[in-house]
mmCIF file with all atom_site columns, C-alpha atoms in Angstrom:
data_model
loop_
_atom_site.group_PDB
_atom_site.id
_atom_site.type_symbol
_atom_site.label_atom_id
_atom_site.label_alt_id
_atom_site.label_comp_id
_atom_site.label_asym_id
_atom_site.label_entity_id
_atom_site.label_seq_id
_atom_site.pdbx_PDB_ins_code
_atom_site.Cartn_x
_atom_site.Cartn_y
_atom_site.Cartn_z
_atom_site.occupancy
_atom_site.B_iso_or_equiv
_atom_site.pdbx_formal_charge
_atom_site.auth_seq_id
_atom_site.auth_comp_id
_atom_site.auth_asym_id
_atom_site.auth_atom_id
_atom_site.pdbx_PDB_model_num
ATOM 1   C CA . MET A 1 1   ? -39.014 -32.470 28.565  1.00 52.00 ? 1   MET A CA 1
ATOM 2   C CA . ARG A 1 2   ? -37.969 -30.131 25.946  1.00 61.00 ? 2   ARG A CA 1
ATOM 3   C CA . LEU A 1 3   ? -40.100 -27.258 24.883  1.00 64.00 ? 3   LEU A CA 1
ATOM 4   C CA . ARG A 1 4   ? -40.573 -27.029 21.349  1.00 69.00 ? 4   ARG A CA 1
ATOM 5   C CA . LEU A 1 5   ? -41.781 -23.646 19.453  1.00 64.00 ? 5   LEU A CA 1
ATOM 6   C CA . PRO A 1 6   ? -45.147 -24.008 16.871  1.00 74.00 ? 6   PRO A CA 1
ATOM 7   C CA . GLU A 1 7   ? -43.800 -24.113 13.252  1.00 81.00 ? 7   GLU A CA 1
ATOM 8   C CA . GLU A 1 8   ? -45.104 -21.745 10.529  1.00 85.00 ? 8   GLU A CA 1
ATOM 9   C CA . HIS A 1 9   ? -45.152 -22.686 6.738   1.00 84.00 ? 9   HIS A CA 1
ATOM 10  C CA . PRO A 1 10  ? -45.493 -19.586 4.958   1.00 88.00 ? 10  PRO A CA 1
ATOM 11  C CA . THR A 1 11  ? -46.482 -19.736 2.048   1.00 90.00 ? 11  THR A CA 1
ATOM 12  C CA . GLU A 1 12  ? -44.153 -15.943 0.911   1.00 93.00 ? 12  GLU A CA 1
ATOM 13  C CA . PRO A 1 13  ? -41.642 -14.716 2.932   1.00 95.00 ? 13  PRO A CA 1
ATOM 14  C CA . PRO A 1 14  ? -42.551 -12.883 5.568   1.00 96.00 ? 14  PRO A CA 1
ATOM 15  C CA . THR A 1 15  ? -42.245 -8.771  5.002   1.00 97.00 ? 15  THR A CA 1
ATOM 16  C CA . GLY A 1 16  ? -40.349 -6.747  7.854   1.00 98.00 ? 16  GLY A CA 1
ATOM 17  C CA . TYR A 1 17  ? -39.052 -3.345  8.759   1.00 98.00 ? 17  TYR A CA 1
ATOM 18  C CA . LYS A 1 18  ? -35.861 -1.960  10.366  1.00 98.00 ? 18  LYS A CA 1
ATOM 19  C CA . ILE A 1 19  ? -33.365 1.078   10.799  1.00 98.00 ? 19  ILE A CA 1
ATOM 20  C CA . ALA A 1 20  ? -29.689 0.634   9.796   1.00 97.00 ? 20  ALA A CA 1
ATOM 21  C CA . HIS A 1 21  ? -26.911 3.040   8.804   1.00 97.00 ? 21  HIS A CA 1
ATOM 22  C CA . PRO A 1 22  ? -25.533 2.619   5.302   1.00 98.00 ? 22  PRO A CA 1
ATOM 23  C CA . VAL A 1 23  ? -21.763 1.912   4.911   1.00 98.00 ? 23  VAL A CA 1
ATOM 24  C CA . LEU A 1 24  ? -19.163 1.847   2.173   1.00 97.00 ? 24  LEU A CA 1
ATOM 25  C CA . SER A 1 25  ? -16.251 -0.056  2.169   1.00 97.00 ? 25  SER A CA 1
ATOM 26  C CA . GLN A 1 26  ? -13.120 1.077   2.734   1.00 95.00 ? 26  GLN A CA 1
ATOM 27  C CA . ASP A 1 27  ? -11.778 0.630   -0.787  1.00 95.00 ? 27  ASP A CA 1
ATOM 28  C CA . GLY A 1 28  ? -15.224 1.835   -2.163  1.00 95.00 ? 28  GLY A CA 1
ATOM 29  C CA . THR A 1 29  ? -16.080 -1.340  -4.027  1.00 95.00 ? 29  THR A CA 1
ATOM 30  C CA . ARG A 1 30  ? -18.469 -2.228  -1.705  1.00 97.00 ? 30  ARG A CA 1
ATOM 31  C CA . ALA A 1 31  ? -21.759 -1.118  0.216   1.00 97.00 ? 31  ALA A CA 1
ATOM 32  C CA . GLY A 1 32  ? -24.025 -2.233  2.927   1.00 97.00 ? 32  GLY A CA 1
ATOM 33  C CA . PHE A 1 33  ? -25.672 -1.439  6.393   1.00 98.00 ? 33  PHE A CA 1
ATOM 34  C CA . THR A 1 34  ? -24.932 -1.795  9.980   1.00 96.00 ? 34  THR A CA 1
ATOM 35  C CA . GLY A 1 35  ? -27.046 -1.950  12.680  1.00 94.00 ? 35  GLY A CA 1
ATOM 36  C CA . VAL A 1 36  ? -27.845 0.439   15.046  1.00 94.00 ? 36  VAL A CA 1
ATOM 37  C CA . SER A 1 37  ? -27.496 -1.698  18.529  1.00 87.00 ? 37  SER A CA 1
ATOM 38  C CA . LEU A 1 38  ? -27.083 -5.405  18.704  1.00 79.00 ? 38  LEU A CA 1
ATOM 39  C CA . GLY A 1 39  ? -25.365 -6.429  15.795  1.00 78.00 ? 39  GLY A CA 1
ATOM 40  C CA . GLY A 1 40  ? -23.700 -3.104  15.130  1.00 85.00 ? 40  GLY A CA 1
ATOM 41  C CA . ALA A 1 41  ? -20.155 -4.528  14.889  1.00 85.00 ? 41  ALA A CA 1
ATOM 42  C CA . LEU A 1 42  ? -21.273 -6.232  12.155  1.00 90.00 ? 42  LEU A CA 1
ATOM 43  C CA . PRO A 1 43  ? -21.876 -4.465  8.319   1.00 95.00 ? 43  PRO A CA 1
ATOM 44  C CA . TYR A 1 44  ? -23.965 -6.734  6.495   1.00 97.00 ? 44  TYR A CA 1
ATOM 45  C CA . GLY A 1 45  ? -25.024 -7.055  2.473   1.00 97.00 ? 45  GLY A CA 1
ATOM 46  C CA . VAL A 1 46  ? -28.318 -6.974  0.669   1.00 98.00 ? 46  VAL A CA 1
ATOM 47  C CA . LEU A 1 47  ? -28.347 -10.409 0.606   1.00 98.00 ? 47  LEU A CA 1
ATOM 48  C CA . ASP A 1 48  ? -26.462 -11.944 3.446   1.00 97.00 ? 48  ASP A CA 1
ATOM 49  C CA . GLU A 1 49  ? -26.505 -14.484 6.371   1.00 96.00 ? 49  GLU A CA 1
ATOM 50  C CA . ALA A 1 50  ? -26.646 -13.805 9.762   1.00 94.00 ? 50  ALA A CA 1
ATOM 51  C CA . ARG A 1 51  ? -24.088 -14.382 12.196  1.00 90.00 ? 51  ARG A CA 1
ATOM 52  C CA . CYS A 1 52  ? -23.737 -14.504 15.824  1.00 89.00 ? 52  CYS A CA 1
ATOM 53  C CA . VAL A 1 53  ? -22.649 -11.474 17.701  1.00 83.00 ? 53  VAL A CA 1
ATOM 54  C CA . TYR A 1 54  ? -20.787 -13.569 20.315  1.00 84.00 ? 54  TYR A CA 1
ATOM 55  C CA . GLY A 1 55  ? -18.380 -15.628 18.296  1.00 82.00 ? 55  GLY A CA 1
ATOM 56  C CA . ARG A 1 56  ? -20.425 -18.902 18.926  1.00 86.00 ? 56  ARG A CA 1
ATOM 57  C CA . ARG A 1 57  ? -20.710 -21.319 16.686  1.00 86.00 ? 57  ARG A CA 1
ATOM 58  C CA . HIS A 1 58  ? -24.479 -22.174 16.712  1.00 90.00 ? 58  HIS A CA 1
ATOM 59  C CA . ARG A 1 59  ? -26.622 -21.397 13.688  1.00 89.00 ? 59  ARG A CA 1
ATOM 60  C CA . ALA A 1 60  ? -28.632 -17.879 14.137  1.00 90.00 ? 60  ALA A CA 1
ATOM 61  C CA . PRO A 1 61  ? -31.022 -17.271 15.431  1.00 92.00 ? 61  PRO A CA 1
ATOM 62  C CA . HIS A 1 62  ? -30.576 -19.854 18.042  1.00 90.00 ? 62  HIS A CA 1
ATOM 63  C CA . ARG A 1 63  ? -33.381 -19.827 20.949  1.00 86.00 ? 63  ARG A CA 1
ATOM 64  C CA . ARG A 1 64  ? -30.838 -19.357 23.749  1.00 87.00 ? 64  ARG A CA 1
ATOM 65  C CA . CYS A 1 65  ? -28.909 -16.419 22.073  1.00 91.00 ? 65  CYS A CA 1
ATOM 66  C CA . ASP A 1 66  ? -30.290 -12.888 21.043  1.00 88.00 ? 66  ASP A CA 1
ATOM 67  C CA . CYS A 1 67  ? -28.340 -13.599 17.249  1.00 91.00 ? 67  CYS A CA 1
ATOM 68  C CA . GLY A 1 68  ? -29.544 -13.343 14.306  1.00 93.00 ? 68  GLY A CA 1
ATOM 69  C CA . PHE A 1 69  ? -31.084 -10.410 11.997  1.00 95.00 ? 69  PHE A CA 1
ATOM 70  C CA . HIS A 1 70  ? -33.995 -8.365  13.743  1.00 95.00 ? 70  HIS A CA 1
ATOM 71  C CA . CYS A 1 71  ? -36.985 -6.172  11.853  1.00 97.00 ? 71  CYS A CA 1
ATOM 72  C CA . VAL A 1 72  ? -40.725 -5.763  13.308  1.00 97.00 ? 72  VAL A CA 1
ATOM 73  C CA . HIS A 1 73  ? -43.914 -6.519  11.638  1.00 97.00 ? 73  HIS A CA 1
ATOM 74  C CA . GLY A 1 74  ? -44.608 -2.794  10.427  1.00 96.00 ? 74  GLY A CA 1
ATOM 75  C CA . SER A 1 75  ? -42.907 0.106   9.075   1.00 96.00 ? 75  SER A CA 1
ATOM 76  C CA . ALA A 1 76  ? -44.743 2.647   11.810  1.00 96.00 ? 76  ALA A CA 1
ATOM 77  C CA . ALA A 1 77  ? -42.770 0.866   14.277  1.00 97.00 ? 77  ALA A CA 1
ATOM 78  C CA . ALA A 1 78  ? -39.496 1.376   12.565  1.00 97.00 ? 78  ALA A CA 1
ATOM 79  C CA . GLU A 1 79  ? -40.083 4.955   11.355  1.00 96.00 ? 79  GLU A CA 1
ATOM 80  C CA . ALA A 1 80  ? -40.612 5.701   14.887  1.00 96.00 ? 80  ALA A CA 1
ATOM 81  C CA . LEU A 1 81  ? -37.034 4.772   15.975  1.00 95.00 ? 81  LEU A CA 1
ATOM 82  C CA . LEU A 1 82  ? -35.825 7.159   13.907  1.00 95.00 ? 82  LEU A CA 1
ATOM 83  C CA . CYS A 1 83  ? -37.372 9.962   16.023  1.00 94.00 ? 83  CYS A CA 1
ATOM 84  C CA . THR A 1 84  ? -34.350 9.288   18.936  1.00 95.00 ? 84  THR A CA 1
ATOM 85  C CA . ALA A 1 85  ? -31.863 11.773  18.525  1.00 93.00 ? 85  ALA A CA 1
ATOM 86  C CA . GLU A 1 86  ? -29.296 8.875   17.754  1.00 93.00 ? 86  GLU A CA 1
ATOM 87  C CA . HIS A 1 87  ? -30.912 7.186   15.133  1.00 95.00 ? 87  HIS A CA 1
ATOM 88  C CA . ARG A 1 88  ? -31.944 10.597  13.383  1.00 94.00 ? 88  ARG A CA 1
ATOM 89  C CA . ALA A 1 89  ? -29.099 9.677   10.623  1.00 95.00 ? 89  ALA A CA 1
ATOM 90  C CA . ALA A 1 90  ? -30.200 6.084   10.014  1.00 97.00 ? 90  ALA A CA 1
ATOM 91  C CA . VAL A 1 91  ? -32.361 5.068   7.223   1.00 98.00 ? 91  VAL A CA 1
ATOM 92  C CA . LEU A 1 92  ? -35.383 3.128   6.873   1.00 98.00 ? 92  LEU A CA 1
ATOM 93  C CA . LEU A 1 93  ? -35.002 -0.896  5.572   1.00 98.00 ? 93  LEU A CA 1
ATOM 94  C CA . GLU A 1 94  ? -37.984 -2.958  3.949   1.00 98.00 ? 94  GLU A CA 1
ATOM 95  C CA . VAL A 1 95  ? -36.708 -5.939  4.117   1.00 98.00 ? 95  VAL A CA 1
ATOM 96  C CA . THR A 1 96  ? -37.297 -9.796  2.712   1.00 98.00 ? 96  THR A CA 1
ATOM 97  C CA . VAL A 1 97  ? -37.347 -12.398 5.726   1.00 97.00 ? 97  VAL A CA 1
ATOM 98  C CA . LEU A 1 98  ? -35.470 -15.935 4.312   1.00 96.00 ? 98  LEU A CA 1
ATOM 99  C CA . GLY A 1 99  ? -34.257 -18.662 6.474   1.00 93.00 ? 99  GLY A CA 1
ATOM 100 C CA . ALA A 1 100 ? -35.541 -19.549 9.859   1.00 92.00 ? 100 ALA A CA 1
ATOM 101 C CA . TYR A 1 101 ? -37.163 -17.118 11.657  1.00 94.00 ? 101 TYR A CA 1
ATOM 102 C CA . ILE A 1 102 ? -38.746 -16.695 15.216  1.00 93.00 ? 102 ILE A CA 1
ATOM 103 C CA . ARG A 1 103 ? -41.720 -14.704 15.883  1.00 93.00 ? 103 ARG A CA 1
ATOM 104 C CA . PHE A 1 104 ? -42.251 -12.341 18.671  1.00 93.00 ? 104 PHE A CA 1
ATOM 105 C CA . GLU A 1 105 ? -45.000 -9.824  19.278  1.00 93.00 ? 105 GLU A CA 1
ATOM 106 C CA . ARG A 1 106 ? -43.701 -7.320  17.268  1.00 95.00 ? 106 ARG A CA 1
ATOM 107 C CA . GLY A 1 107 ? -41.760 -8.445  15.055  1.00 96.00 ? 107 GLY A CA 1
ATOM 108 C CA . PHE A 1 108 ? -38.580 -11.427 13.646  1.00 96.00 ? 108 PHE A CA 1
ATOM 109 C CA . ARG A 1 109 ? -35.725 -12.795 14.550  1.00 95.00 ? 109 ARG A CA 1
ATOM 110 C CA . TYR A 1 110 ? -33.903 -14.704 11.812  1.00 96.00 ? 110 TYR A CA 1
ATOM 111 C CA . ALA A 1 111 ? -31.184 -16.293 9.587   1.00 95.00 ? 111 ALA A CA 1
ATOM 112 C CA . ARG A 1 112 ? -31.072 -14.094 6.503   1.00 97.00 ? 112 ARG A CA 1
ATOM 113 C CA . GLN A 1 113 ? -32.729 -11.245 4.704   1.00 97.00 ? 113 GLN A CA 1
ATOM 114 C CA . ARG A 1 114 ? -32.879 -9.606  1.576   1.00 98.00 ? 114 ARG A CA 1
ATOM 115 C CA . VAL A 1 115 ? -33.033 -5.629  1.654   1.00 98.00 ? 115 VAL A CA 1
ATOM 116 C CA . ARG A 1 116 ? -35.743 -4.825  -0.625  1.00 97.00 ? 116 ARG A CA 1
ATOM 117 C CA . THR A 1 117 ? -35.657 -0.723  -0.481  1.00 97.00 ? 117 THR A CA 1
ATOM 118 C CA . ALA A 1 118 ? -34.226 2.023   1.319   1.00 97.00 ? 118 ALA A CA 1
ATOM 119 C CA . THR A 1 119 ? -35.344 5.041   2.089   1.00 97.00 ? 119 THR A CA 1
ATOM 120 C CA . VAL A 1 120 ? -33.552 7.851   3.495   1.00 96.00 ? 120 VAL A CA 1
ATOM 121 C CA . GLY A 1 121 ? -34.429 11.145  4.960   1.00 94.00 ? 121 GLY A CA 1
ATOM 122 C CA . PRO A 1 122 ? -33.731 14.680  4.374   1.00 93.00 ? 122 PRO A CA 1
ATOM 123 C CA . CYS A 1 123 ? -30.339 16.209  4.992   1.00 93.00 ? 123 CYS A CA 1
ATOM 124 C CA . ALA A 1 124 ? -28.931 18.111  8.255   1.00 91.00 ? 124 ALA A CA 1
ATOM 125 C CA . CYS A 1 125 ? -29.934 21.112  6.177   1.00 89.00 ? 125 CYS A CA 1
ATOM 126 C CA . GLY A 1 126 ? -33.460 20.047  5.456   1.00 88.00 ? 126 GLY A CA 1
ATOM 127 C CA . ALA A 1 127 ? -33.142 19.664  1.937   1.00 88.00 ? 127 ALA A CA 1
ATOM 128 C CA . VAL A 1 128 ? -34.193 16.781  0.017   1.00 89.00 ? 128 VAL A CA 1
ATOM 129 C CA . ALA A 1 129 ? -30.993 14.070  -0.017  1.00 92.00 ? 129 ALA A CA 1
ATOM 130 C CA . GLY A 1 130 ? -29.542 13.919  -3.145  1.00 90.00 ? 130 GLY A CA 1
ATOM 131 C CA . ALA A 1 131 ? -26.495 11.651  -1.873  1.00 93.00 ? 131 ALA A CA 1
ATOM 132 C CA . LEU A 1 132 ? -25.059 9.687   1.069   1.00 96.00 ? 132 LEU A CA 1
ATOM 133 C CA . ALA A 1 133 ? -22.038 11.679  2.331   1.00 95.00 ? 133 ALA A CA 1
ATOM 134 C CA . ASP A 1 134 ? -19.441 9.923   4.691   1.00 96.00 ? 134 ASP A CA 1
ATOM 135 C CA . ALA A 1 135 ? -21.001 10.747  8.679   1.00 96.00 ? 135 ALA A CA 1
ATOM 136 C CA . GLY A 1 136 ? -17.709 10.831  10.278  1.00 95.00 ? 136 GLY A CA 1
ATOM 137 C CA . TRP A 1 137 ? -17.316 8.018   11.813  1.00 95.00 ? 137 TRP A CA 1
ATOM 138 C CA . GLY A 1 138 ? -17.324 3.801   10.896  1.00 95.00 ? 138 GLY A CA 1
ATOM 139 C CA . ARG A 1 139 ? -16.654 0.770   11.619  1.00 93.00 ? 139 ARG A CA 1
ATOM 140 C CA . PRO A 1 140 ? -13.319 -1.401  10.865  1.00 94.00 ? 140 PRO A CA 1
ATOM 141 C CA . GLY A 1 141 ? -13.045 -0.974  7.149   1.00 96.00 ? 141 GLY A CA 1
ATOM 142 C CA . TRP A 1 142 ? -16.385 0.588   6.757   1.00 96.00 ? 142 TRP A CA 1
ATOM 143 C CA . ARG A 1 143 ? -17.463 4.199   6.370   1.00 97.00 ? 143 ARG A CA 1
ATOM 144 C CA . ALA A 1 144 ? -20.629 5.168   7.312   1.00 97.00 ? 144 ALA A CA 1
ATOM 145 C CA . LEU A 1 145 ? -22.569 7.801   5.185   1.00 97.00 ? 145 LEU A CA 1
ATOM 146 C CA . THR A 1 146 ? -25.626 10.224  6.130   1.00 97.00 ? 146 THR A CA 1
ATOM 147 C CA . ALA A 1 147 ? -27.890 11.756  4.097   1.00 96.00 ? 147 ALA A CA 1
ATOM 148 C CA . ALA A 1 148 ? -26.800 14.904  1.838   1.00 93.00 ? 148 ALA A CA 1
ATOM 149 C CA . CYS A 1 149 ? -28.313 17.530  -0.241  1.00 89.00 ? 149 CYS A CA 1
ATOM 150 C CA . ALA A 1 150 ? -25.751 19.101  -3.456  1.00 84.00 ? 150 ALA A CA 1
ATOM 151 C CA . GLY A 1 151 ? -25.278 21.781  -1.399  1.00 84.00 ? 151 GLY A CA 1
ATOM 152 C CA . CYS A 1 152 ? -24.167 19.706  1.820   1.00 89.00 ? 152 CYS A CA 1
ATOM 153 C CA . VAL A 1 153 ? -21.458 17.750  -0.195  1.00 86.00 ? 153 VAL A CA 1
ATOM 154 C CA . ARG A 1 154 ? -18.574 19.784  -0.137  1.00 80.00 ? 154 ARG A CA 1
ATOM 155 C CA . GLY A 1 155 ? -15.394 18.051  -0.294  1.00 80.00 ? 155 GLY A CA 1
ATOM 156 C CA . ARG A 1 156 ? -16.623 14.630  1.275   1.00 88.00 ? 156 ARG A CA 1
ATOM 157 C CA . THR A 1 157 ? -16.646 11.365  0.476   1.00 90.00 ? 157 THR A CA 1
ATOM 158 C CA . PHE A 1 158 ? -19.933 10.417  -1.045  1.00 91.00 ? 158 PHE A CA 1
ATOM 159 C CA . LEU A 1 159 ? -22.237 8.211   -3.559  1.00 93.00 ? 159 LEU A CA 1
ATOM 160 C CA . SER A 1 160 ? -25.533 9.112   -4.764  1.00 92.00 ? 160 SER A CA 1
ATOM 161 C CA . LEU A 1 161 ? -28.325 7.462   -3.965  1.00 93.00 ? 161 LEU A CA 1
ATOM 162 C CA . ALA A 1 162 ? -28.652 5.390   -7.657  1.00 92.00 ? 162 ALA A CA 1
ATOM 163 C CA . SER A 1 163 ? -24.482 4.456   -7.040  1.00 92.00 ? 163 SER A CA 1
ATOM 164 C CA . PHE A 1 164 ? -25.037 3.418   -4.068  1.00 96.00 ? 164 PHE A CA 1
ATOM 165 C CA . ALA A 1 165 ? -28.411 0.929   -5.240  1.00 95.00 ? 165 ALA A CA 1
ATOM 166 C CA . ARG A 1 166 ? -25.823 -0.077  -8.000  1.00 94.00 ? 166 ARG A CA 1
ATOM 167 C CA . LEU A 1 167 ? -23.071 -0.851  -5.459  1.00 95.00 ? 167 LEU A CA 1
ATOM 168 C CA . ALA A 1 168 ? -24.622 -2.847  -3.099  1.00 96.00 ? 168 ALA A CA 1
ATOM 169 C CA . GLY A 1 169 ? -26.102 -4.413  -5.910  1.00 95.00 ? 169 GLY A CA 1
ATOM 170 C CA . GLU A 1 170 ? -28.722 -7.517  -4.992  1.00 94.00 ? 170 GLU A CA 1
ATOM 171 C CA . GLY A 1 171 ? -31.687 -5.558  -6.738  1.00 95.00 ? 171 GLY A CA 1
ATOM 172 C CA . LEU A 1 172 ? -31.694 -3.091  -4.036  1.00 96.00 ? 172 LEU A CA 1
ATOM 173 C CA . ARG A 1 173 ? -34.340 0.040   -4.413  1.00 96.00 ? 173 ARG A CA 1
ATOM 174 C CA . VAL A 1 174 ? -33.457 3.390   -2.594  1.00 95.00 ? 174 VAL A CA 1
ATOM 175 C CA . ARG A 1 175 ? -35.045 6.490   -2.525  1.00 94.00 ? 175 ARG A CA 1
ATOM 176 C CA . ALA A 1 176 ? -35.473 9.665   -0.648  1.00 93.00 ? 176 ALA A CA 1
ATOM 177 C CA . THR A 1 177 ? -38.105 11.053  1.441   1.00 88.00 ? 177 THR A CA 1
ATOM 178 C CA . GLY A 1 178 ? -40.392 12.967  -0.932  1.00 69.00 ? 178 GLY A CA 1
ATOM 179 C CA . ALA A 1 179 ? -38.406 12.201  -4.076  1.00 59.00 ? 179 ALA A CA 1
ATOM 180 C CA . ALA A 1 180 ? -39.065 9.156   -6.870  1.00 53.00 ? 180 ALA A CA 1
ATOM 181 C CA . VAL A 1 181 ? -37.810 5.396   -6.186  1.00 55.00 ? 181 VAL A CA 1
ATOM 182 C CA . VAL A 1 182 ? -34.063 5.336   -7.651  1.00 56.00 ? 182 VAL A CA 1
ATOM 183 C CA . ALA A 1 183 ? -33.404 2.020   -9.513  1.00 53.00 ? 183 ALA A CA 1
ATOM 184 C CA . THR A 1 184 ? -30.500 0.141   -9.873  1.00 51.00 ? 184 THR A CA 1
ATOM 185 C CA . ALA A 1 185 ? -30.866 -0.988  -13.966 1.00 50.00 ? 185 ALA A CA 1
ATOM 186 C CA . GLY A 1 186 ? -29.837 2.555   -16.103 1.00 56.00 ? 186 GLY A CA 1
ATOM 187 C CA . LEU A 1 187 ? -30.317 6.176   -14.946 1.00 54.00 ? 187 LEU A CA 1
ATOM 188 C CA . GLY A 1 188 ? -33.974 8.434   -15.889 1.00 58.00 ? 188 GLY A CA 1
ATOM 189 C CA . VAL A 1 189 ? -33.967 11.887  -16.169 1.00 56.00 ? 189 VAL A CA 1
ATOM 190 C CA . SER A 1 190 ? -34.476 12.826  -12.759 1.00 57.00 ? 190 SER A CA 1
ATOM 191 C CA . GLU A 1 191 ? -31.204 10.854  -11.503 1.00 60.00 ? 191 GLU A CA 1
ATOM 192 C CA . LEU A 1 192 ? -29.132 12.058  -14.289 1.00 62.00 ? 192 LEU A CA 1
ATOM 193 C CA . VAL A 1 193 ? -30.696 16.071  -13.191 1.00 61.00 ? 193 VAL A CA 1
ATOM 194 C CA . ALA A 1 194 ? -29.554 14.381  -9.380  1.00 63.00 ? 194 ALA A CA 1
ATOM 195 C CA . GLU A 1 195 ? -26.197 13.610  -10.381 1.00 66.00 ? 195 GLU A CA 1
ATOM 196 C CA . ALA A 1 196 ? -25.118 16.384  -12.185 1.00 67.00 ? 196 ALA A CA 1
ATOM 197 C CA . ALA A 1 197 ? -25.941 18.894  -9.200  1.00 65.00 ? 197 ALA A CA 1
ATOM 198 C CA . LEU A 1 198 ? -23.977 16.624  -7.065  1.00 68.00 ? 198 LEU A CA 1
ATOM 199 C CA . LEU A 1 199 ? -21.277 17.185  -9.693  1.00 69.00 ? 199 LEU A CA 1
ATOM 200 C CA . GLN A 1 200 ? -21.167 20.645  -9.468  1.00 67.00 ? 200 GLN A CA 1
ATOM 201 C CA . ALA A 1 201 ? -21.672 21.327  -5.975  1.00 66.00 ? 201 ALA A CA 1
ATOM 202 C CA . ARG A 1 202 ? -18.255 19.355  -6.144  1.00 63.00 ? 202 ARG A CA 1
ATOM 203 C CA . LEU A 1 203 ? -16.556 21.357  -8.512  1.00 68.00 ? 203 LEU A CA 1
ATOM 204 C CA . ASP A 1 204 ? -17.878 24.748  -7.039  1.00 66.00 ? 204 ASP A CA 1
ATOM 205 C CA . TRP A 1 205 ? -16.343 23.847  -3.311  1.00 65.00 ? 205 TRP A CA 1
ATOM 206 C CA . PHE A 1 206 ? -12.926 22.687  -5.167  1.00 65.00 ? 206 PHE A CA 1
ATOM 207 C CA . GLN A 1 207 ? -13.093 26.170  -7.262  1.00 66.00 ? 207 GLN A CA 1
ATOM 208 C CA . SER A 1 208 ? -13.672 28.048  -3.692  1.00 68.00 ? 208 SER A CA 1
ATOM 209 C CA . GLN A 1 209 ? -10.450 26.141  -2.524  1.00 66.00 ? 209 GLN A CA 1
ATOM 210 C CA . LEU A 1 210 ? -8.889  26.931  -5.325  1.00 69.00 ? 210 LEU A CA 1
ATOM 211 C CA . ALA A 1 211 ? -9.896  30.514  -5.119  1.00 67.00 ? 211 ALA A CA 1
ATOM 212 C CA . ARG A 1 212 ? -8.523  30.968  -1.850  1.00 68.00 ? 212 ARG A CA 1
ATOM 213 C CA . LEU A 1 213 ? -5.393  29.499  -2.722  1.00 70.00 ? 213 LEU A CA 1
ATOM 214 C CA . ASP A 1 214 ? -5.217  32.209  -5.331  1.00 67.00 ? 214 ASP A CA 1
ATOM 215 C CA . GLU A 1 215 ? -5.594  35.016  -2.774  1.00 65.00 ? 215 GLU A CA 1
ATOM 216 C CA . PRO A 1 216 ? -2.362  37.036  -1.261  1.00 63.00 ? 216 PRO A CA 1
ATOM 217 C CA . GLY A 1 217 ? -0.811  35.129  1.796   1.00 59.00 ? 217 GLY A CA 1
ATOM 218 C CA . GLN A 1 218 ? -2.353  31.813  1.205   1.00 54.00 ? 218 GLN A CA 1
ATOM 219 C CA . GLY A 1 219 ? 0.974   30.158  -0.215  1.00 51.00 ? 219 GLY A CA 1
#
């Protein structure tokens, strides 16, 4: 006898929460996310379809496999994961669960998703983040990004939160903890101020490097 799972037919797609690391493609033309556990080797876009991490040809989520996107029901449960040392640099995602899904006690395993909102934590120095900068690690073809303020960006590759949202596309909204939401369409005064602060920080860093080269014995 084959066990059949109960089927649901919601009028609206369910909402879930998860954590992930923001990533930037090697050529700087695409932005997305990579998971913190099982699916970490497969970066995904804002609107994407799950693939089996084991390379099997079945469609995700398969009942006899661990494949598929994963999320929890509540934001508090996802935020709790950010307390662990290995996940401190991750961001909180609010997602729409699309396609077939399997419901568990704490969340979903599902076929497709749309990332609606990404909430970025503070910079390592404690200041409100204004950018996502090179974290110093990544996946093949992808650079991992981490929260950074204007003063800590220095010479690293970075994207402002608004630039990351525009590059990721699909209506993604990005916000920093304690800051206003950064939308993809158009820049407001606060976003322009943040962009200017990041550019000024980069210029200050370059000027300090040039000053060092001008010093005697720094040929």
